[in-house]
Short mmCIF file of C-alpha atoms and ligand atoms in Angstrom, two decimals:
data_model
loop_
_atom_site.label_atom_id
_atom_site.label_comp_id
_atom_site.label_asym_id
_atom_site.label_seq_id
_atom_site.Cartn_x
_atom_site.Cartn_y
_atom_site.Cartn_z
CA UNK A 1312 121.69 -43.27 215.68
CA UNK A 1313 124.53 -41.27 217.23
CA UNK A 1314 124.36 -38.58 214.53
CA UNK A 1315 120.76 -37.93 215.45
CA UNK A 1316 121.05 -37.65 219.20
CA UNK A 1317 122.72 -35.58 221.90
CA UNK A 1318 122.74 -37.02 225.41
CA UNK A 1319 122.27 -35.15 228.69
CA UNK A 1320 123.25 -36.83 231.96
CA UNK A 1321 121.66 -35.29 235.05
CA UNK A 1322 124.27 -35.19 237.81
CA UNK A 1323 123.75 -31.93 239.66
CA UNK A 1324 121.55 -33.15 242.53
CA UNK A 1325 122.43 -32.79 246.22
CA UNK A 1326 121.80 -36.46 247.06
CA UNK A 1327 119.99 -35.45 250.25
CA UNK A 1328 118.62 -38.96 250.78
CA UNK A 1329 122.19 -40.29 251.00
CA UNK A 1330 122.84 -38.22 254.14
CA UNK A 1331 126.59 -38.34 253.55
CA UNK A 1332 126.97 -34.71 252.47
CA UNK A 1333 128.80 -35.92 249.36
CA UNK A 1334 127.45 -36.22 245.84
CA UNK A 1335 126.24 -39.76 245.20
CA UNK A 1336 127.44 -39.54 241.59
CA UNK A 1337 131.00 -40.24 242.72
CA UNK A 1338 130.19 -43.23 244.93
CA UNK A 1339 131.94 -46.28 243.53
CA UNK A 1340 130.10 -49.34 242.31
CA UNK A 1341 132.48 -52.27 241.82
CA UNK A 1342 135.33 -49.77 241.81
CA UNK A 1343 133.92 -47.32 239.27
CA UNK A 1344 132.29 -43.96 240.03
CA UNK A 1345 128.53 -43.99 239.44
CA UNK A 1346 128.58 -41.16 236.88
CA UNK A 1347 131.15 -42.97 234.72
CA UNK A 1348 128.77 -45.87 234.09
CA UNK A 1349 126.52 -43.51 232.08
CA UNK A 1350 129.32 -41.55 230.39
CA UNK A 1351 131.14 -44.74 229.32
CA UNK A 1352 127.96 -46.39 228.05
CA UNK A 1353 127.23 -43.32 225.90
CA UNK A 1354 130.84 -43.12 224.71
CA UNK A 1355 130.56 -46.78 223.69
CA UNK A 1356 127.52 -45.83 221.56
CA UNK A 1357 129.47 -42.80 220.28
CA UNK A 1358 126.73 -40.44 221.40
CA UNK A 1359 127.90 -36.88 222.07
CA UNK A 1360 127.17 -36.08 225.71
CA UNK A 1361 126.79 -33.26 228.22
CA UNK A 1362 126.83 -33.76 231.98
CA UNK A 1363 124.77 -31.35 234.09
CA UNK A 1364 126.72 -30.57 237.24
CA UNK A 1365 125.96 -28.51 240.33
CA UNK A 1366 126.58 -30.01 243.77
CA UNK A 1367 130.36 -30.73 244.06
CA UNK A 1368 130.69 -29.93 240.38
CA UNK A 1369 134.48 -29.57 240.30
CA UNK A 1370 134.98 -33.10 241.63
CA UNK A 1371 132.56 -34.61 239.10
CA UNK A 1372 134.05 -32.61 236.22
CA UNK A 1373 137.54 -33.77 237.07
CA UNK A 1374 136.67 -37.48 237.17
CA UNK A 1375 134.65 -37.28 233.94
CA UNK A 1376 137.27 -35.17 232.10
CA UNK A 1377 140.12 -37.44 233.22
CA UNK A 1378 138.34 -40.50 231.87
CA UNK A 1379 137.08 -39.01 228.63
CA UNK A 1380 140.01 -36.77 227.77
CA UNK A 1381 137.74 -33.72 227.55
CA UNK A 1382 135.39 -35.17 224.90
CA UNK A 1383 132.36 -34.63 227.15
CA UNK A 1384 130.95 -31.17 227.78
CA UNK A 1385 129.37 -29.79 230.95
CA UNK A 1386 126.42 -27.58 231.77
CA UNK A 1387 126.04 -25.84 235.13
CA UNK A 1388 122.91 -25.89 237.21
CA UNK A 1389 123.77 -23.49 239.99
CA UNK A 1390 120.61 -24.03 241.98
CA UNK A 1391 118.96 -27.46 241.98
CA UNK A 1392 115.38 -26.74 241.01
CA UNK A 1393 114.49 -30.18 239.68
CA UNK A 1394 115.16 -32.47 236.73
CA UNK A 1395 113.21 -30.24 234.29
CA UNK A 1396 115.29 -27.24 235.32
CA UNK A 1397 118.49 -29.30 234.94
CA UNK A 1398 117.59 -30.06 231.31
CA UNK A 1399 116.71 -26.40 230.74
CA UNK A 1400 120.27 -25.49 231.77
CA UNK A 1401 121.58 -27.43 228.75
CA UNK A 1402 119.55 -25.48 226.16
CA UNK A 1403 122.57 -24.31 224.16
CA UNK A 1404 123.65 -27.97 223.67
CA UNK A 1405 120.49 -29.01 221.84
CA UNK A 1406 122.15 -29.32 218.46
CA UNK A 1407 120.73 -32.67 217.28
CA UNK A 1408 117.20 -33.70 216.25
CA UNK A 1409 116.68 -35.70 219.44
CA UNK A 1410 117.79 -35.16 223.00
CA UNK A 1411 118.42 -38.23 225.15
CA UNK A 1412 118.12 -37.50 228.89
CA UNK A 1413 119.42 -39.94 231.50
CA UNK A 1414 119.30 -39.63 235.26
CA UNK A 1415 122.90 -39.93 236.43
CA UNK A 1416 121.93 -42.21 239.32
CA UNK A 1417 121.02 -45.31 237.31
CA UNK A 1418 124.35 -46.90 236.43
CA UNK A 1419 123.32 -50.31 235.09
CA UNK A 1420 121.56 -49.18 231.90
CA UNK A 1421 122.78 -51.19 228.92
CA UNK A 1422 123.42 -49.88 225.39
CA UNK A 1423 120.65 -52.21 224.16
CA UNK A 1424 118.07 -50.24 226.15
CA UNK A 1425 119.14 -47.01 224.43
CA UNK A 1426 119.13 -48.66 220.99
CA UNK A 1427 115.64 -50.04 221.56
CA UNK A 1428 114.37 -46.67 222.82
CA UNK A 1429 115.75 -44.95 219.73
CA UNK A 1430 114.21 -47.52 217.38
CA UNK A 1431 110.77 -47.16 218.98
CA UNK A 1432 111.02 -43.37 219.12
CA UNK A 1433 111.92 -43.13 215.42
CA UNK A 1434 109.42 -45.80 214.38
CA UNK A 1435 106.54 -44.06 216.13
CA UNK A 1436 107.74 -40.55 215.30
CA UNK A 1437 107.15 -39.76 218.96
CA UNK A 1438 107.47 -36.36 220.60
CA UNK A 1439 108.80 -38.08 223.72
CA UNK A 1440 109.68 -41.71 224.42
CA UNK A 1441 110.73 -43.11 227.75
CA UNK A 1442 111.72 -46.34 229.47
CA UNK A 1443 109.35 -48.01 231.94
CA UNK A 1444 109.67 -50.98 234.25
CA UNK A 1445 107.17 -53.15 236.12
CA UNK A 1446 107.39 -53.30 239.90
CA UNK A 1447 104.87 -55.13 242.07
CA UNK A 1448 105.63 -52.82 245.00
CA UNK A 1449 106.93 -49.54 243.60
CA UNK A 1450 107.40 -48.06 247.09
CA UNK A 1451 107.97 -44.34 247.61
CA UNK A 1452 110.71 -43.63 245.14
CA UNK A 1453 109.60 -43.89 241.54
CA UNK A 1454 107.26 -41.89 239.35
CA UNK A 1455 104.15 -43.92 238.37
CA UNK A 1456 103.12 -44.14 234.74
CA UNK A 1457 99.37 -43.46 234.68
CA UNK A 1458 97.80 -44.55 231.44
CA UNK A 1459 94.16 -43.83 230.80
CA UNK A 1460 92.07 -44.12 227.67
CA UNK A 1461 93.68 -41.46 225.55
CA UNK A 1462 96.21 -40.00 227.89
CA UNK A 1463 99.41 -40.85 229.67
CA UNK A 1464 101.28 -39.01 232.40
CA UNK A 1465 103.90 -39.59 235.07
CA UNK A 1466 102.91 -38.89 238.66
CA UNK A 1467 105.76 -38.64 241.14
CA UNK A 1468 105.60 -40.93 244.20
CA UNK A 1469 105.11 -37.98 246.56
CA UNK A 1470 102.22 -36.64 244.49
CA UNK A 1471 100.60 -40.01 243.92
CA UNK A 1472 97.29 -40.58 245.71
CA UNK A 1473 95.83 -43.48 243.69
CA UNK A 1474 95.76 -47.21 244.43
CA UNK A 1475 99.41 -48.36 244.39
CA UNK A 1476 98.47 -51.94 243.54
CA UNK A 1477 96.88 -50.78 240.27
CA UNK A 1478 99.77 -48.69 239.02
CA UNK A 1479 102.84 -50.85 238.90
CA UNK A 1480 104.64 -49.38 235.90
CA UNK A 1481 107.32 -46.95 236.96
CA UNK A 1482 109.25 -44.30 235.05
CA UNK A 1483 112.86 -45.46 234.77
CA UNK A 1484 114.40 -42.02 234.16
CA UNK A 1485 115.55 -42.33 230.51
CA UNK A 1486 113.86 -40.12 227.94
CA UNK A 1487 114.32 -39.49 224.24
CA UNK A 1488 112.77 -36.16 223.31
CA UNK A 1489 112.22 -34.60 219.91
CA UNK A 1490 114.17 -31.33 219.98
CA UNK A 1491 111.34 -29.24 218.54
CA UNK A 1492 108.88 -30.55 221.12
CA UNK A 1493 111.42 -29.93 223.90
CA UNK A 1494 111.98 -26.33 222.78
CA UNK A 1495 108.24 -25.69 222.62
CA UNK A 1496 107.29 -27.31 225.89
CA UNK A 1497 110.08 -26.94 228.45
CA UNK A 1498 108.96 -23.46 229.47
CA UNK A 1499 105.54 -24.87 230.31
CA UNK A 1500 106.91 -26.84 233.29
CA UNK A 1501 105.58 -25.62 236.63
CA UNK A 1502 106.50 -26.16 240.25
CA UNK A 1503 103.01 -26.89 241.60
CA UNK A 1504 103.97 -30.25 243.12
CA UNK A 1505 105.01 -31.78 246.44
CA UNK A 1506 108.69 -30.89 245.94
CA UNK A 1507 108.07 -27.48 244.37
CA UNK A 1508 110.47 -28.43 241.61
CA UNK A 1509 110.39 -28.37 237.83
CA UNK A 1510 109.75 -32.03 237.00
CA UNK A 1511 111.06 -33.21 233.63
CA UNK A 1512 108.48 -35.98 233.86
CA UNK A 1513 105.65 -33.46 233.32
CA UNK A 1514 106.70 -33.29 229.64
CA UNK A 1515 104.94 -36.63 229.16
CA UNK A 1516 101.60 -35.19 230.29
CA UNK A 1517 102.15 -32.05 228.19
CA UNK A 1518 102.81 -34.16 225.07
CA UNK A 1519 99.78 -36.32 225.75
CA UNK A 1520 97.48 -33.32 226.42
CA UNK A 1521 98.59 -31.83 223.10
CA UNK A 1522 97.80 -35.08 221.27
CA UNK A 1523 101.44 -35.72 220.45
CA UNK A 1524 102.77 -39.25 220.32
CA UNK A 1525 104.23 -40.62 223.55
CA UNK A 1526 106.05 -43.97 223.28
CA UNK A 1527 107.38 -46.28 225.98
CA UNK A 1528 109.63 -49.33 226.06
CA UNK A 1529 109.86 -51.77 228.98
CA UNK A 1530 113.17 -52.73 230.59
CA UNK A 1531 114.04 -55.21 233.38
CA UNK A 1532 114.15 -53.40 236.73
CA UNK A 1533 117.73 -54.49 237.43
CA UNK A 1534 118.93 -52.47 234.42
CA UNK A 1535 117.18 -49.29 235.51
CA UNK A 1536 117.53 -49.30 239.29
CA UNK A 1537 117.81 -45.74 240.56
CA UNK A 1538 120.02 -44.98 243.54
CA UNK A 1539 118.62 -42.51 246.06
CA UNK A 1540 119.84 -44.10 249.31
CA UNK A 1541 122.86 -45.99 250.62
CA UNK A 1542 120.66 -49.09 250.77
CA UNK A 1543 119.89 -48.77 247.05
CA UNK A 1544 123.60 -48.24 246.39
CA UNK A 1545 124.34 -51.52 248.16
CA UNK A 1546 121.54 -53.35 246.31
CA UNK A 1547 122.71 -52.02 242.93
CA UNK A 1548 126.31 -52.99 243.62
CA UNK A 1549 125.13 -56.51 244.50
CA UNK A 1550 123.47 -56.73 241.08
CA UNK A 1551 126.58 -55.48 239.29
CA UNK A 1552 128.86 -57.79 241.30
CA UNK A 1553 126.67 -60.80 240.50
CA UNK A 1554 126.83 -59.82 236.84
CA UNK A 1555 130.66 -59.71 236.93
CA UNK A 1556 130.92 -63.02 238.82
CA UNK A 1557 128.60 -64.70 236.34
CA UNK A 1558 130.73 -63.37 233.46
CA UNK A 1559 133.96 -64.77 234.91
CA UNK A 1560 132.28 -68.09 235.78
CA UNK A 1561 131.27 -68.40 232.14
CA UNK A 1562 134.94 -67.89 231.31
CA UNK A 1563 136.23 -70.74 233.46
CA UNK A 1564 136.82 -69.14 236.87
CA UNK A 1565 135.70 -71.04 239.97
CA UNK A 1566 134.42 -68.95 242.88
CA UNK A 1567 134.37 -71.17 245.94
CA UNK A 1568 131.97 -68.84 247.78
CA UNK A 1569 130.62 -66.52 245.13
CA UNK A 1570 128.26 -64.80 247.57
CA UNK A 1571 131.17 -63.65 249.67
CA UNK A 1572 133.76 -62.07 247.37
CA UNK A 1573 134.25 -58.63 245.87
CA UNK A 1574 135.27 -57.88 242.31
CA UNK A 1575 135.90 -54.53 240.65
CA UNK A 1576 134.71 -53.98 237.10
CA UNK A 1577 138.32 -53.52 235.88
CA UNK A 1578 139.63 -56.86 237.20
CA UNK A 1579 140.60 -59.69 234.84
CA UNK A 1580 140.83 -63.37 235.80
CA UNK A 1581 142.29 -66.22 233.74
CA UNK A 1582 140.56 -69.52 233.05
CA UNK A 1583 141.13 -72.34 235.50
CA UNK A 1584 141.70 -70.03 238.45
CA UNK A 1585 140.04 -70.57 241.82
CA UNK A 1586 138.95 -67.64 243.96
CA UNK A 1587 138.33 -68.41 247.63
CA UNK A 1588 135.71 -66.93 249.96
CA UNK A 1589 136.19 -63.42 251.30
CA UNK A 1590 138.63 -62.46 248.53
CA UNK A 1591 138.75 -58.82 247.32
CA UNK A 1592 140.02 -58.25 243.78
CA UNK A 1593 140.36 -54.50 243.21
CA UNK A 1594 141.49 -51.93 240.67
CA UNK A 1595 143.54 -53.14 237.74
CA UNK A 1596 144.25 -56.55 239.21
CA UNK A 1597 144.97 -59.28 236.70
CA UNK A 1598 144.95 -62.89 237.86
CA UNK A 1599 146.53 -65.32 235.37
CA UNK A 1600 145.36 -68.79 234.36
CA UNK A 1601 145.16 -71.63 236.87
CA UNK A 1602 145.92 -69.50 239.91
CA UNK A 1603 144.68 -70.28 243.38
CA UNK A 1604 143.70 -67.16 245.32
CA UNK A 1605 142.87 -68.40 248.76
CA UNK A 1606 140.34 -67.06 251.24
CA UNK A 1607 140.44 -63.53 252.70
CA UNK A 1608 143.14 -62.30 250.35
CA UNK A 1609 143.05 -58.70 249.04
CA UNK A 1610 144.68 -57.88 245.71
CA UNK A 1611 144.71 -54.28 244.45
CA UNK A 1612 146.42 -53.37 241.17
CA UNK A 1613 148.25 -56.68 241.38
CA UNK A 1614 149.31 -58.83 238.45
CA UNK A 1615 149.55 -62.52 239.30
CA UNK A 1616 151.27 -64.82 236.79
CA UNK A 1617 149.83 -68.15 235.67
CA UNK A 1618 149.88 -71.14 238.05
CA UNK A 1619 150.58 -69.00 241.12
CA UNK A 1620 149.16 -69.55 244.59
CA UNK A 1621 148.30 -66.68 246.89
CA UNK A 1622 147.58 -68.24 250.25
CA UNK A 1623 144.96 -66.98 252.66
CA UNK A 1624 144.97 -63.54 254.34
CA UNK A 1625 147.52 -62.03 251.97
CA UNK A 1626 147.48 -58.36 250.92
CA UNK A 1627 149.15 -57.33 247.65
CA UNK A 1628 149.09 -53.75 246.28
CA UNK A 1629 150.64 -52.34 243.10
CA UNK A 1630 152.90 -55.32 242.48
CA UNK A 1631 153.73 -57.77 239.71
CA UNK A 1632 154.19 -61.48 240.34
CA UNK A 1633 155.35 -63.76 237.54
CA UNK A 1634 154.40 -67.39 236.93
CA UNK A 1635 154.37 -70.17 239.48
CA UNK A 1636 154.92 -67.97 242.49
CA UNK A 1637 153.72 -68.83 245.99
CA UNK A 1638 152.89 -66.07 248.48
CA UNK A 1639 151.44 -66.19 251.99
CA UNK A 1640 149.61 -66.99 254.14
CA UNK A 1641 149.57 -63.60 255.91
CA UNK A 1642 152.03 -61.87 253.57
CA UNK A 1643 152.04 -58.20 252.50
CA UNK A 1644 153.54 -57.13 249.17
CA UNK A 1645 153.36 -53.48 248.10
CA UNK A 1646 154.64 -50.39 246.24
CA UNK A 1647 155.96 -51.77 242.99
CA UNK A 1648 157.30 -55.09 244.22
CA UNK A 1649 158.22 -57.55 241.48
CA UNK A 1650 158.46 -61.27 242.19
CA UNK A 1651 159.99 -63.44 239.50
CA UNK A 1652 159.02 -66.99 238.49
CA UNK A 1653 159.08 -69.80 241.06
CA UNK A 1654 159.84 -67.53 244.01
CA UNK A 1655 158.30 -68.21 247.42
CA UNK A 1656 157.23 -65.56 249.92
CA UNK A 1657 155.95 -67.16 253.08
CA UNK A 1658 154.00 -66.25 256.18
CA UNK A 1659 154.39 -62.91 257.93
CA UNK A 1660 156.71 -61.53 255.28
CA UNK A 1661 156.36 -57.90 254.16
CA UNK A 1662 157.97 -56.87 250.89
CA UNK A 1663 158.04 -53.22 249.83
CA UNK A 1664 159.32 -51.78 246.53
CA UNK A 1665 161.64 -54.72 246.00
CA UNK A 1666 162.66 -57.09 243.25
CA UNK A 1667 162.70 -60.78 244.19
CA UNK A 1668 164.56 -63.04 241.73
CA UNK A 1669 163.74 -66.42 240.26
CA UNK A 1670 163.48 -69.28 242.81
CA UNK A 1671 164.34 -66.99 245.70
CA UNK A 1672 162.71 -67.87 249.02
CA UNK A 1673 161.75 -65.72 252.00
CA UNK A 1674 159.51 -68.11 253.79
CA UNK A 1675 159.07 -66.79 257.32
CA UNK A 1676 158.78 -63.53 259.27
CA UNK A 1677 160.79 -60.95 257.33
CA UNK A 1678 160.78 -57.33 256.17
CA UNK A 1679 162.34 -56.69 252.76
CA UNK A 1680 162.25 -53.03 251.71
CA UNK A 1681 163.94 -51.18 248.79
CA UNK A 1682 165.89 -54.31 247.94
CA UNK A 1683 167.04 -55.97 244.74
CA UNK A 1684 167.40 -59.64 245.46
CA UNK A 1685 168.83 -61.99 242.84
CA UNK A 1686 168.10 -65.59 241.88
CA UNK A 1687 168.04 -68.58 244.23
CA UNK A 1688 168.62 -66.47 247.31
CA UNK A 1689 167.52 -67.77 250.70
CA UNK A 1690 166.30 -65.19 253.17
CA UNK A 1691 166.35 -66.71 256.65
CA UNK A 1692 163.49 -66.38 259.13
CA UNK A 1693 163.42 -63.10 260.99
CA UNK A 1694 165.50 -61.14 258.47
CA UNK A 1695 164.95 -57.40 258.59
CA UNK A 1696 166.27 -55.00 255.98
CA UNK A 1697 166.90 -51.69 257.75
CA UNK A 1698 166.16 -49.49 254.75
CA UNK A 1699 165.46 -46.26 256.63
CA UNK A 1700 168.18 -44.42 258.53
CA UNK A 1701 165.79 -41.97 260.12
CA UNK A 1702 166.04 -39.50 257.26
CA UNK A 1703 166.27 -41.29 253.92
CA UNK A 1704 165.51 -44.68 252.40
CA UNK A 1705 168.56 -46.65 251.25
CA UNK A 1706 168.96 -49.58 248.89
CA UNK A 1707 170.08 -53.16 249.52
CA UNK A 1708 171.42 -55.45 246.82
CA UNK A 1709 171.61 -59.18 247.45
CA UNK A 1710 173.13 -61.00 244.49
CA UNK A 1711 172.40 -64.52 243.14
CA UNK A 1712 172.78 -67.60 245.36
CA UNK A 1713 173.30 -65.69 248.60
CA UNK A 1714 172.23 -67.36 251.85
CA UNK A 1715 171.06 -64.95 254.54
CA UNK A 1716 170.99 -66.74 257.90
CA UNK A 1717 168.10 -66.44 260.31
CA UNK A 1718 167.50 -63.33 262.37
CA UNK A 1719 169.76 -61.02 260.36
CA UNK A 1720 169.53 -57.26 260.29
CA UNK A 1721 170.83 -55.92 257.00
CA UNK A 1722 171.63 -52.22 257.37
CA UNK A 1723 171.25 -50.35 254.06
CA UNK A 1724 172.94 -49.12 251.93
CA UNK A 1725 174.39 -52.58 251.48
CA UNK A 1726 175.56 -55.00 248.81
CA UNK A 1727 175.97 -58.69 249.51
CA UNK A 1728 177.72 -60.20 246.53
CA UNK A 1729 176.95 -63.55 244.94
CA UNK A 1730 177.40 -66.94 246.58
CA UNK A 1731 177.96 -65.42 250.04
CA UNK A 1732 176.68 -66.56 253.41
CA UNK A 1733 175.75 -64.46 256.40
CA UNK A 1734 175.71 -66.14 259.80
CA UNK A 1735 172.50 -66.40 261.78
CA UNK A 1736 171.92 -63.52 264.15
CA UNK A 1737 174.24 -61.15 262.27
CA UNK A 1738 173.86 -57.40 261.97
CA UNK A 1739 175.43 -56.74 258.58
CA UNK A 1740 176.54 -53.13 258.13
CA UNK A 1741 179.38 -53.55 255.62
CA UNK A 1742 179.31 -54.85 252.05
CA UNK A 1743 180.05 -58.57 251.73
CA UNK A 1744 182.35 -59.66 248.84
CA UNK A 1745 181.42 -62.62 246.63
CA UNK A 1746 181.88 -66.16 247.99
CA UNK A 1747 182.38 -64.92 251.60
CA UNK A 1748 180.96 -65.82 254.98
CA UNK A 1749 180.00 -62.75 256.99
CA UNK A 1750 179.62 -63.13 260.75
CA UNK A 1751 178.58 -60.07 262.69
CA UNK A 1752 177.50 -61.08 266.17
CA UNK A 1753 178.99 -61.28 269.67
CA UNK A 1754 181.27 -64.31 270.21
CA UNK A 1755 179.93 -67.04 272.45
CA UNK A 1756 181.77 -67.93 275.69
CA UNK A 1757 181.25 -71.37 277.27
CA UNK A 1758 182.17 -71.56 280.98
CA UNK A 1759 182.53 -75.30 281.55
CA UNK A 1760 181.19 -76.70 284.86
CA UNK A 1761 179.72 -73.34 285.77
CA UNK A 1762 176.05 -74.35 285.78
CA UNK A 1763 175.84 -75.80 289.38
CA UNK A 1764 177.75 -72.78 290.69
CA UNK A 1765 175.29 -70.53 288.94
CA UNK A 1766 172.37 -72.26 290.64
CA UNK A 1767 173.93 -71.70 294.07
CA UNK A 1768 174.49 -68.05 293.29
CA UNK A 1769 170.86 -67.69 292.23
CA UNK A 1770 169.64 -69.18 295.53
CA UNK A 1771 171.94 -66.90 297.54
CA UNK A 1772 170.84 -63.92 295.47
CA UNK A 1773 167.23 -64.40 296.50
CA UNK A 1774 168.36 -63.50 300.11
CA UNK A 1775 170.44 -60.49 299.00
CA UNK A 1776 169.57 -56.93 298.08
CA UNK A 1777 168.29 -56.59 294.49
CA UNK A 1778 170.16 -55.32 291.39
CA UNK A 1779 173.38 -57.28 292.07
CA UNK A 1780 174.68 -59.35 289.13
CA UNK A 1781 174.95 -63.08 289.63
CA UNK A 1782 177.23 -63.78 286.68
C1 LIG B 3104 113.24 -39.30 239.07
C2 LIG B 3104 111.94 -39.11 238.31
C3 LIG B 3104 111.02 -40.29 238.60
C4 LIG B 3104 111.70 -41.58 238.22
C5 LIG B 3104 113.05 -41.72 238.91
C6 LIG B 3104 113.80 -42.90 238.33
C7 LIG B 3104 111.63 -36.69 238.19
C8 LIG B 3104 110.86 -35.52 238.69
N1 LIG B 3104 111.32 -37.88 238.73
O1 LIG B 3104 112.94 -39.26 240.45
O2 LIG B 3104 109.81 -40.15 237.87
O3 LIG B 3104 110.86 -42.68 238.54
O4 LIG B 3104 113.84 -40.55 238.70
O5 LIG B 3104 114.94 -43.17 239.06
O6 LIG B 3104 112.44 -36.52 237.31
N2 LIG B 3104 119.18 -33.80 239.34
C9 LIG B 3104 119.79 -32.67 238.85
N3 LIG B 3104 119.27 -31.45 239.19
C10 LIG B 3104 118.18 -31.31 239.97
C11 LIG B 3104 117.56 -32.49 240.47
C12 LIG B 3104 118.07 -33.73 240.14
O7 LIG B 3104 120.77 -32.74 238.11
O8 LIG B 3104 117.78 -30.15 240.22
C13 LIG B 3104 119.74 -35.13 238.98
C14 LIG B 3104 120.15 -35.95 240.19
O9 LIG B 3104 121.52 -35.73 240.50
C15 LIG B 3104 119.89 -37.38 239.73
C16 LIG B 3104 118.80 -37.23 238.68
O10 LIG B 3104 118.75 -35.87 238.32
O11 LIG B 3104 121.04 -37.96 239.14
C17 LIG B 3104 117.42 -37.69 239.18
O12 LIG B 3104 117.07 -36.92 240.31
P1 LIG B 3104 116.43 -37.58 241.60
O13 LIG B 3104 116.22 -36.51 242.61
O14 LIG B 3104 117.19 -38.77 242.01
O15 LIG B 3104 115.00 -38.03 241.02
P2 LIG B 3104 114.04 -39.13 241.61
O16 LIG B 3104 113.36 -38.60 242.80
O17 LIG B 3104 114.75 -40.42 241.74
CA1 LIG B 3105 116.85 -40.97 241.64
#
């Protein structure tokens, strides 16, 4: 099939109905740009492809080239004069017997649809074959397929004046065209329509009028949804998201509130895991087996080892967590953080670009930045690593079995060697040798019997001028 077909993806349009000013082809659907759904599907079928670009062409070319390592070619449509004109701009790429044309704004087309279209097209020796879908209320977006006794044509929604309830088959926007017929007929397209554009869809009427074979295949609407508006973008993403959720459910993942989570297409989830409501799993996130990702957590490019628990309202970006780790609630891990097996990161702890060793605990209210922390370390509540001196970021090393007391400030660069203790409330500015206790806080003075005297002084003070010390 692939030897006999060259594909054209139409992606030059201005997306005026989006009203964002940006090309819709780069809007993401479950984390992947719209145009890449078509290019990847065609690459999977090993069909040589050309993308027609115009509006914001450099941005589209970059994304496509980056993903396909320059195996896909481009054609330029400087002025957007309609889908027929867009195909005309690819004339020098028509090097196979059949040209497959796909609108770039219908991302959910499956390879099976293309295979079926090809089979029908070849079987019927058609001049043009295209995909249709049945819609009870086609609305104002799709071209209607009008089939009469011996003729068939596509009438665009804006040009359609017939009874909408009688014409419920719509043109999906996928065409397989015999090259010879395309070469003969493309110059016959005219702009005498509501949009004053060259409509590719008029080729169907031209073929029919010339008694050439026109073939159609039906496809479920969800596979051929076109996206012209932000509302249709939302609706299409819902379909894709449901598809992904269903796939992971079939592979042993429990979604506690499936209607209320987001999954990117690139995410992987292990069997036995539970995903709570409001969870966002983004980018190249990998959740291991038997994990519990609790509600309102957001994981982006995060790897979570088996049997780990990420408690609610946690945010993790670009980090790797090994097995049996517990993080959160309300924790924030980011920028290449690595957390080893059995470690515990608790509530209101932020960890940036740090390594956290096996069985280490930082359970409450801490900031750990640019730190390498060994095994079985205890980070007391309120510990802050001062990793930034106002100009540069500095490193902190905390070796195995260290105990950092509560409310410490650890001023980097700093090394606290193994088995050491730091006293609560310390500001540690100097390296601590192994097996030591570091105390770095003001000494406490107890004035015995002073409390009643202090009370008297306070009473007197209320009758005196302000700003005078009472101690
Ligand atoms: C098109 C079909 C319609 C079909 C519908 C299916 C035409 C005339 N109509 O309508 O019958 O039911 O798709 O979704 O083809 N583009 C260009 N250059 C242009 C114009 C468009 O590259 O000059 C690209 C767009 O970026 C888009 C695709 O072609 O990806 C389709 O264009 P669009 O304007 O969305 O066509 P529809 O009005 O949806
Ligand atoms: Ca469209």
